[in-house]
Amino acid sequence: MLTIGTLAKRTGTKVQTIRYYETIGLMPEPERTRGGQRRYGQAELDRLSFVRHGRQLGFSLEAIRELLVLADNPSQSCVDADSIAQRQLKQVEDRIARLQVLQLELKRMISDCTHHSVADCRVLEVLRDHSECLTDHDQIGA
Amino acid sequence: MLTIGTLAKRTGTKVQTIRYYETIGLMPEPERTRGGQRRYGQAELDRLSFVRHGRQLGFSLEAIRELLVLADNPSQSCVDADSIAQRQLKQVEDRIARLQVLQLELKRMISDCTHHSVADCRVLEVLRDHSECLTDHDQIGA
DNA sequence: CTTGAACCTCTAGTCACTGTAGGTCCTATC
DNA sequence: GATAGGACCTACAGTGACTAGAGGTTCAAG
């Protein structure tokens, strides 16, 4: 029987985050001691590892919730899990592409900056003048 | 004199976002009509363009706030603006690196998945089994 | 003068946590 | 058995950067 602190350490999660996962129904309500403290077993450790690993791969909690349902019903087809992962891959690739554009523009900004006065600072100039911008009106997704 | 809607269109911003920027002090309180509607001039258009462009480059609103102060005081050195941009570049590069690791692992997951039952789905397996993971315990920054 | 699109304020919701206050429990040591 | 203190508890507020909705008002064209 593990305390919440031990579970936290074993999975690289904060204690508050585990409680948060419980309130949103991602983790089950665990057993409690007579004094009301949470006690966890192997099943919960596995489930939390799954969740954390999914988060590390950039899956949203909603996607992880879907994947957990699939994992809990091992007789169904795995096409759903595959398509969730495909979706995730696409998102990751989009983000990389956009970040690479930013990287380029930031590098250009910085290398052109001659450290003189703000009056002729490339960094501020580029921000001021839209025409120098490589990017279009897309938003940066968090 | 521009209405908030026109300003929104010209800068690719939502109306609510402009009002939000006002509440957090990033945009000034503009003139109002007798009826209480906001009216903007060129200065506000420029300022908002600067903010939006900064956001597109992935700067946080706090970083943009700093940059605006610099832009408003053109006699100072531009080293500060440069170092803010450097900081941003580093963050962007870190994010790219981490995303590329994810990309690799997701690809591996997906290509190994043979679309049979969930019982032997690689996607779920990889999530279940930490030892197959390329990444360490780092968090995904939003 | 009427219509209706665009504006207004205020509040709550999003995502995925994180932090704090104020109190209780568990366990090891004396 | 008493005590100390670290880990636990709940409940609530805050983060960043918006977004959405309700319910009401203003503006400009016809």
Short mmCIF file of C-alpha atoms (C1' of nucleotides) in Angstrom, two decimals:
data_model
loop_
_atom_site.label_atom_id
_atom_site.label_comp_id
_atom_site.label_asym_id
_atom_site.label_seq_id
_atom_site.Cartn_x
_atom_site.Cartn_y
_atom_site.Cartn_z
CA MET A 1 0.00 0.00 0.00
CA LEU A 2 1.49 3.24 -1.17
CA THR A 3 0.91 6.71 0.21
CA ILE A 4 0.16 9.49 -2.22
CA GLY A 5 3.65 10.88 -1.69
CA THR A 6 5.28 7.59 -2.64
CA LEU A 7 3.07 7.28 -5.71
CA ALA A 8 4.03 10.82 -6.64
CA LYS A 9 7.75 10.05 -6.38
CA ARG A 10 7.49 6.79 -8.30
CA THR A 11 5.70 8.43 -11.24
CA GLY A 12 7.35 11.84 -11.25
CA THR A 13 4.04 13.54 -10.47
CA LYS A 14 3.16 16.19 -7.91
CA VAL A 15 0.87 15.14 -5.08
CA GLN A 16 -1.61 17.87 -6.00
CA THR A 17 -1.68 16.65 -9.56
CA ILE A 18 -2.70 13.16 -8.44
CA ARG A 19 -5.53 14.63 -6.39
CA TYR A 20 -6.47 16.76 -9.37
CA TYR A 21 -6.64 13.67 -11.58
CA GLU A 22 -8.96 12.14 -9.01
CA THR A 23 -11.32 15.13 -9.01
CA ILE A 24 -11.62 15.01 -12.81
CA GLY A 25 -12.21 11.27 -12.70
CA LEU A 26 -9.01 10.25 -14.44
CA MET A 27 -7.79 8.40 -11.37
CA PRO A 28 -10.18 6.33 -9.25
CA GLU A 29 -11.04 7.15 -5.67
CA PRO A 30 -8.56 5.06 -3.72
CA GLU A 31 -8.89 3.25 -0.43
CA ARG A 32 -8.43 5.38 2.66
CA THR A 33 -6.94 4.78 6.07
CA ARG A 34 -9.20 5.24 9.10
CA GLY A 35 -7.76 8.76 9.36
CA GLY A 36 -8.78 9.53 5.77
CA GLN A 37 -5.44 9.30 4.00
CA ARG A 38 -5.24 7.80 0.49
CA ARG A 39 -3.61 4.43 -0.04
CA TYR A 40 -2.77 3.08 -3.49
CA GLY A 41 -1.96 -0.31 -4.99
CA GLN A 42 -0.24 -1.58 -8.13
CA ALA A 43 -3.27 -0.93 -10.38
CA GLU A 44 -3.25 2.75 -9.54
CA LEU A 45 0.51 2.95 -10.02
CA ASP A 46 0.12 1.44 -13.49
CA ARG A 47 -2.75 3.71 -14.40
CA LEU A 48 -0.92 6.83 -13.30
CA SER A 49 2.20 5.75 -15.19
CA PHE A 50 0.08 5.35 -18.30
CA VAL A 51 -1.38 8.82 -17.83
CA ARG A 52 1.96 10.46 -17.20
CA HIS A 53 3.58 8.73 -20.10
CA GLY A 54 0.77 9.91 -22.34
CA ARG A 55 1.23 13.45 -21.09
CA GLN A 56 4.95 13.24 -21.83
CA LEU A 57 4.02 12.30 -25.38
CA GLY A 58 1.89 15.43 -25.55
CA PHE A 59 -1.53 13.74 -25.44
CA SER A 60 -4.29 15.83 -23.88
CA LEU A 61 -6.02 14.47 -20.80
CA GLU A 62 -9.10 13.93 -22.98
CA ALA A 63 -7.10 11.82 -25.43
CA ILE A 64 -5.65 9.88 -22.52
CA ARG A 65 -9.12 9.32 -21.15
CA GLU A 66 -10.09 7.78 -24.50
CA LEU A 67 -6.98 5.64 -24.55
CA LEU A 68 -7.71 4.41 -21.03
CA VAL A 69 -11.16 3.27 -22.10
CA LEU A 70 -9.56 1.36 -24.96
CA ALA A 71 -6.97 -0.15 -22.67
CA ASP A 72 -9.72 -1.27 -20.31
CA ASN A 73 -11.54 -3.09 -23.15
CA PRO A 74 -8.84 -5.22 -24.72
CA SER A 75 -11.11 -7.16 -27.05
CA GLN A 76 -11.93 -4.31 -29.41
CA SER A 77 -10.02 -3.24 -32.47
CA CYS A 78 -6.99 -1.11 -32.00
CA VAL A 79 -7.82 1.19 -34.90
CA ASP A 80 -9.16 3.83 -32.51
CA ALA A 81 -5.96 3.92 -30.51
CA ASP A 82 -4.04 4.13 -33.72
CA SER A 83 -6.07 7.08 -34.99
CA ILE A 84 -5.68 8.94 -31.71
CA ALA A 85 -1.95 8.50 -32.05
CA GLN A 86 -2.09 9.61 -35.70
CA ARG A 87 -3.95 12.73 -34.67
CA GLN A 88 -1.35 13.40 -32.03
CA LEU A 89 1.50 12.88 -34.49
CA LYS A 90 -0.03 15.34 -36.87
CA GLN A 91 -0.35 17.94 -34.11
CA VAL A 92 3.26 17.42 -33.11
CA GLU A 93 4.44 17.78 -36.69
CA ASP A 94 2.43 20.97 -37.16
CA ARG A 95 3.90 22.43 -34.03
CA ILE A 96 7.42 21.58 -35.11
CA ALA A 97 6.89 23.20 -38.49
CA ARG A 98 5.59 26.40 -36.99
CA LEU A 99 8.31 26.56 -34.38
CA GLN A 100 10.95 26.17 -37.07
CA VAL A 101 9.61 29.25 -38.84
CA LEU A 102 9.82 31.17 -35.56
CA GLN A 103 13.32 29.90 -34.95
CA LEU A 104 14.44 31.22 -38.29
CA GLU A 105 12.91 34.62 -37.80
CA LEU A 106 14.23 34.96 -34.25
CA LYS A 107 17.72 34.04 -35.42
CA ARG A 108 17.52 36.59 -38.19
CA MET A 109 16.33 39.23 -35.73
CA ILE A 110 19.12 38.52 -33.29
CA SER A 111 21.96 38.24 -35.77
CA ASP A 112 20.99 41.53 -37.36
CA CYS A 113 20.94 43.31 -34.03
CA THR A 114 24.12 45.32 -33.56
CA HIS A 115 23.53 46.14 -29.88
CA HIS A 116 23.31 49.84 -30.47
CA SER A 117 20.45 51.95 -29.17
CA VAL A 118 16.86 50.80 -29.11
CA ALA A 119 16.18 53.33 -31.84
CA ASP A 120 17.72 51.04 -34.44
CA CYS A 121 17.16 47.67 -32.78
CA ARG A 122 16.29 44.95 -35.24
CA VAL A 123 14.36 42.99 -32.66
CA LEU A 124 11.92 45.80 -32.06
CA GLU A 125 11.89 46.78 -35.69
CA VAL A 126 10.85 43.34 -36.81
CA LEU A 127 8.05 43.31 -34.27
CA ARG A 128 6.93 46.75 -35.37
CA ASP A 129 6.98 46.08 -39.08
CA HIS A 130 4.73 43.32 -40.26
CA SER A 131 6.17 43.36 -43.78
CA GLU A 132 9.43 41.87 -42.49
CA CYS A 133 7.62 38.93 -41.07
CA LEU A 134 7.86 35.46 -42.54
CA THR A 135 4.77 34.19 -40.79
CA ASP A 136 1.19 34.82 -41.70
CA HIS A 137 -1.70 35.45 -39.38
CA ASP A 138 -1.68 32.01 -37.78
CA GLN A 139 -1.91 31.71 -34.05
CA ILE A 140 0.72 30.08 -31.96
CA GLY A 141 -0.87 27.08 -30.36
CA ALA A 142 0.25 27.23 -26.75
CA MET B 1 -11.12 56.69 -35.76
CA LEU B 2 -11.47 52.93 -35.77
CA THR B 3 -14.06 50.85 -33.99
CA ILE B 4 -12.89 47.87 -32.01
CA GLY B 5 -14.25 45.58 -34.70
CA THR B 6 -12.21 47.26 -37.43
CA LEU B 7 -9.10 47.16 -35.26
CA ALA B 8 -9.76 43.48 -34.68
CA LYS B 9 -10.01 42.75 -38.39
CA ARG B 10 -6.92 44.77 -39.29
CA THR B 11 -4.77 42.93 -36.76
CA GLY B 12 -6.27 39.47 -36.92
CA THR B 13 -7.37 39.66 -33.31
CA LYS B 14 -10.70 38.86 -31.69
CA VAL B 15 -12.65 41.74 -30.23
CA GLN B 16 -12.69 40.08 -26.82
CA THR B 17 -8.95 39.70 -26.93
CA ILE B 18 -8.47 43.42 -27.44
CA ARG B 19 -10.69 44.13 -24.45
CA TYR B 20 -8.75 41.52 -22.51
CA TYR B 21 -5.48 43.26 -23.37
CA GLU B 22 -7.01 46.46 -22.04
CA THR B 23 -7.99 44.89 -18.72
CA ILE B 24 -4.47 43.59 -18.18
CA GLY B 25 -2.99 46.95 -19.10
CA LEU B 26 -1.28 45.87 -22.29
CA MET B 27 -3.43 48.15 -24.40
CA PRO B 28 -4.33 51.65 -23.17
CA GLU B 29 -7.85 52.74 -22.34
CA PRO B 30 -8.97 54.31 -25.59
CA GLU B 31 -11.20 57.27 -26.28
CA ARG B 32 -14.91 56.58 -26.12
CA THR B 33 -17.90 57.88 -28.02
CA ARG B 34 -20.64 59.61 -26.05
CA GLY B 35 -22.41 56.26 -26.02
CA GLY B 36 -19.38 54.56 -24.48
CA GLN B 37 -17.96 52.71 -27.47
CA ARG B 38 -14.20 52.46 -27.94
CA ARG B 39 -12.50 54.40 -30.72
CA TYR B 40 -8.90 53.80 -31.72
CA GLY B 41 -6.25 55.69 -33.68
CA GLN B 42 -3.04 54.81 -35.48
CA ALA B 43 -0.99 54.55 -32.28
CA GLU B 44 -3.23 51.82 -30.91
CA LEU B 45 -3.21 50.01 -34.24
CA ASP B 46 0.59 50.02 -34.20
CA ARG B 47 0.76 48.89 -30.60
CA LEU B 48 -1.65 46.04 -31.16
CA SER B 49 0.20 44.95 -34.29
CA PHE B 50 3.39 44.84 -32.25
CA VAL B 51 1.70 42.73 -29.57
CA ARG B 52 0.17 40.31 -32.07
CA HIS B 53 3.35 39.96 -33.99
CA GLY B 54 5.17 39.19 -30.76
CA ARG B 55 2.58 36.56 -29.91
CA GLN B 56 3.01 35.00 -33.33
CA LEU B 57 6.70 34.71 -32.56
CA GLY B 58 5.78 32.86 -29.37
CA PHE B 59 6.66 35.62 -26.89
CA SER B 60 4.65 35.60 -23.67
CA LEU B 61 2.56 38.66 -22.89
CA GLU B 62 5.03 39.41 -20.09
CA ALA B 63 7.94 39.41 -22.54
CA ILE B 64 5.94 41.62 -24.88
CA ARG B 65 5.23 43.98 -22.01
CA GLU B 66 8.98 44.29 -21.46
CA LEU B 67 9.61 44.84 -25.15
CA LEU B 68 6.95 47.55 -25.26
CA VAL B 69 8.69 49.41 -22.45
CA LEU B 70 11.93 49.22 -24.42
CA ALA B 71 10.21 50.38 -27.59
CA ASP B 72 8.75 53.33 -25.69
CA ASN B 73 12.22 54.41 -24.50
CA PRO B 74 14.27 54.48 -27.69
CA SER B 75 17.37 56.05 -26.16
CA GLN B 76 18.45 53.04 -24.11
CA SER B 77 20.65 50.20 -25.23
CA CYS B 78 19.07 47.47 -27.22
CA VAL B 79 20.88 44.71 -25.33
CA ASP B 80 17.78 44.03 -23.25
CA ALA B 81 15.59 43.50 -26.29
CA ASP B 82 18.27 41.27 -27.71
CA SER B 83 18.44 39.14 -24.58
CA ILE B 84 14.67 38.77 -24.46
CA ALA B 85 14.81 37.52 -28.03
CA GLN B 86 17.71 35.20 -27.16
CA ARG B 87 15.71 33.76 -24.28
CA GLN B 88 12.78 33.23 -26.63
CA LEU B 89 14.97 31.57 -29.24
CA LYS B 90 16.32 29.18 -26.66
CA GLN B 91 12.82 28.25 -25.55
CA VAL B 92 11.76 27.68 -29.13
CA GLU B 93 14.77 25.47 -29.78
CA ASP B 94 14.13 23.45 -26.64
CA ARG B 95 10.54 22.91 -27.65
CA ILE B 96 11.54 21.80 -31.12
CA ALA B 97 14.04 19.32 -29.73
CA ARG B 98 11.51 17.79 -27.37
CA LEU B 99 8.82 17.63 -29.99
CA GLN B 100 11.17 15.83 -32.34
CA VAL B 101 11.71 13.11 -29.76
CA LEU B 102 7.94 12.76 -29.42
CA GLN B 103 7.54 12.66 -33.18
CA LEU B 104 9.96 9.79 -33.42
CA GLU B 105 8.31 7.80 -30.70
CA LEU B 106 4.81 8.40 -32.04
CA LYS B 107 5.92 7.29 -35.50
CA ARG B 108 7.44 4.17 -34.08
CA MET B 109 4.28 3.44 -32.12
CA ILE B 110 2.07 3.88 -35.16
CA SER B 111 4.17 2.00 -37.68
CA ASP B 112 4.43 -0.97 -35.34
CA CYS B 113 0.69 -1.12 -34.82
CA THR B 114 -0.85 -3.87 -36.93
CA HIS B 115 -4.48 -2.84 -36.36
CA HIS B 116 -5.39 -6.06 -34.63
CA SER B 117 -7.07 -6.13 -31.25
CA VAL B 118 -6.33 -3.74 -28.46
CA ALA B 119 -4.74 -6.62 -26.61
CA ASP B 120 -1.62 -6.35 -28.76
CA CYS B 121 -1.76 -2.71 -29.73
CA ARG B 122 1.62 -1.06 -29.81
CA VAL B 123 0.18 2.36 -29.03
CA LEU B 124 -1.26 1.23 -25.74
CA GLU B 125 1.70 -1.00 -25.04
CA VAL B 126 4.15 1.83 -25.37
CA LEU B 127 2.09 3.94 -23.02
CA ARG B 128 1.88 1.11 -20.54
CA ASP B 129 5.52 0.21 -20.57
CA HIS B 130 7.87 2.92 -19.51
CA SER B 131 10.93 0.97 -20.53
CA GLU B 132 10.07 1.40 -24.21
CA CYS B 133 10.12 5.13 -23.86
CA LEU B 134 12.84 7.28 -25.36
CA THR B 135 12.06 10.26 -23.19
CA ASP B 136 12.93 10.80 -19.58
CA HIS B 137 10.82 12.33 -16.88
CA ASP B 138 10.71 15.80 -18.39
CA GLN B 139 7.45 17.62 -18.53
CA ILE B 140 5.92 18.76 -21.76
CA GLY B 141 5.81 22.51 -21.65
CA ALA B 142 2.39 23.42 -23.01
"C1'" DC C 1 -37.77 56.43 -37.38
"C1'" DT C 2 -36.73 51.83 -37.63
"C1'" DT C 3 -33.85 47.95 -38.05
"C1'" DG C 4 -30.15 45.07 -37.01
"C1'" DA C 5 -25.27 44.61 -36.78
"C1'" DA C 6 -21.97 45.79 -33.77
"C1'" DC C 7 -21.00 47.38 -29.54
"C1'" DC C 8 -21.15 47.27 -24.16
"C1'" DT C 9 -20.32 44.91 -19.25
"C1'" DC C 10 -19.98 41.07 -16.45
"C1'" DT C 11 -19.29 36.52 -15.47
"C1'" DA C 12 -17.83 31.93 -16.16
"C1'" DG C 13 -15.26 28.49 -18.68
"C1'" DT C 14 -11.04 26.46 -20.92
"C1'" DC C 15 -6.57 23.37 -19.94
"C1'" DA C 16 -3.60 21.31 -16.91
"C1'" DC C 17 -2.11 22.09 -13.37
"C1'" DT C 18 0.18 24.92 -9.06
"C1'" DG C 19 0.10 27.23 -4.68
"C1'" DT C 20 -1.58 28.51 -0.20
"C1'" DA C 21 -3.97 28.47 4.31
"C1'" DG C 22 -5.26 26.15 8.01
"C1'" DG C 23 -5.90 22.03 10.00
"C1'" DT C 24 -5.21 16.63 10.91
"C1'" DC C 25 -2.76 12.13 10.90
"C1'" DC C 26 1.00 8.84 11.19
"C1'" DT C 27 5.04 7.04 12.84
"C1'" DA C 28 9.39 7.11 15.03
"C1'" DT C 29 11.73 8.20 19.09
"C1'" DC C 30 12.07 9.02 24.00
"C1'" DG D 1 2.26 6.94 26.78
"C1'" DA D 2 3.76 11.47 25.22
"C1'" DT D 3 5.64 14.30 21.73
"C1'" DA D 4 7.59 16.05 17.53
"C1'" DG D 5 7.45 16.89 12.89
"C1'" DG D 6 6.85 15.41 8.32
"C1'" DA D 7 3.30 14.00 5.38
"C1'" DC D 8 -1.23 14.16 4.74
"C1'" DC D 9 -6.14 16.40 4.34
"C1'" DT D 10 -9.76 19.90 2.24
"C1'" DA D 11 -11.00 23.95 0.02
"C1'" DC D 12 -10.16 27.64 -2.60
"C1'" DA D 13 -7.58 30.97 -5.52
"C1'" DG D 14 -4.36 31.74 -9.18
"C1'" DT D 15 -1.79 30.85 -13.67
"C1'" DG D 16 -1.68 32.22 -19.07
"C1'" DA D 17 -4.02 33.66 -22.76
"C1'" DC D 18 -7.70 33.82 -24.12
"C1'" DT D 19 -12.98 32.37 -25.40
"C1'" DA D 20 -17.98 32.21 -24.89
"C1'" DG D 21 -22.37 33.58 -23.36
"C1'" DA D 22 -26.14 36.39 -21.37
"C1'" DG D 23 -28.50 40.35 -21.49
"C1'" DG D 24 -28.60 44.96 -22.62
"C1'" DT D 25 -27.24 49.50 -25.50
"C1'" DT D 26 -25.54 52.26 -29.47
"C1'" DC D 27 -24.67 53.44 -34.09
"C1'" DA D 28 -25.34 54.14 -38.91
"C1'" DA D 29 -27.77 53.09 -43.07
"C1'" DG D 30 -32.05 53.29 -45.42
#
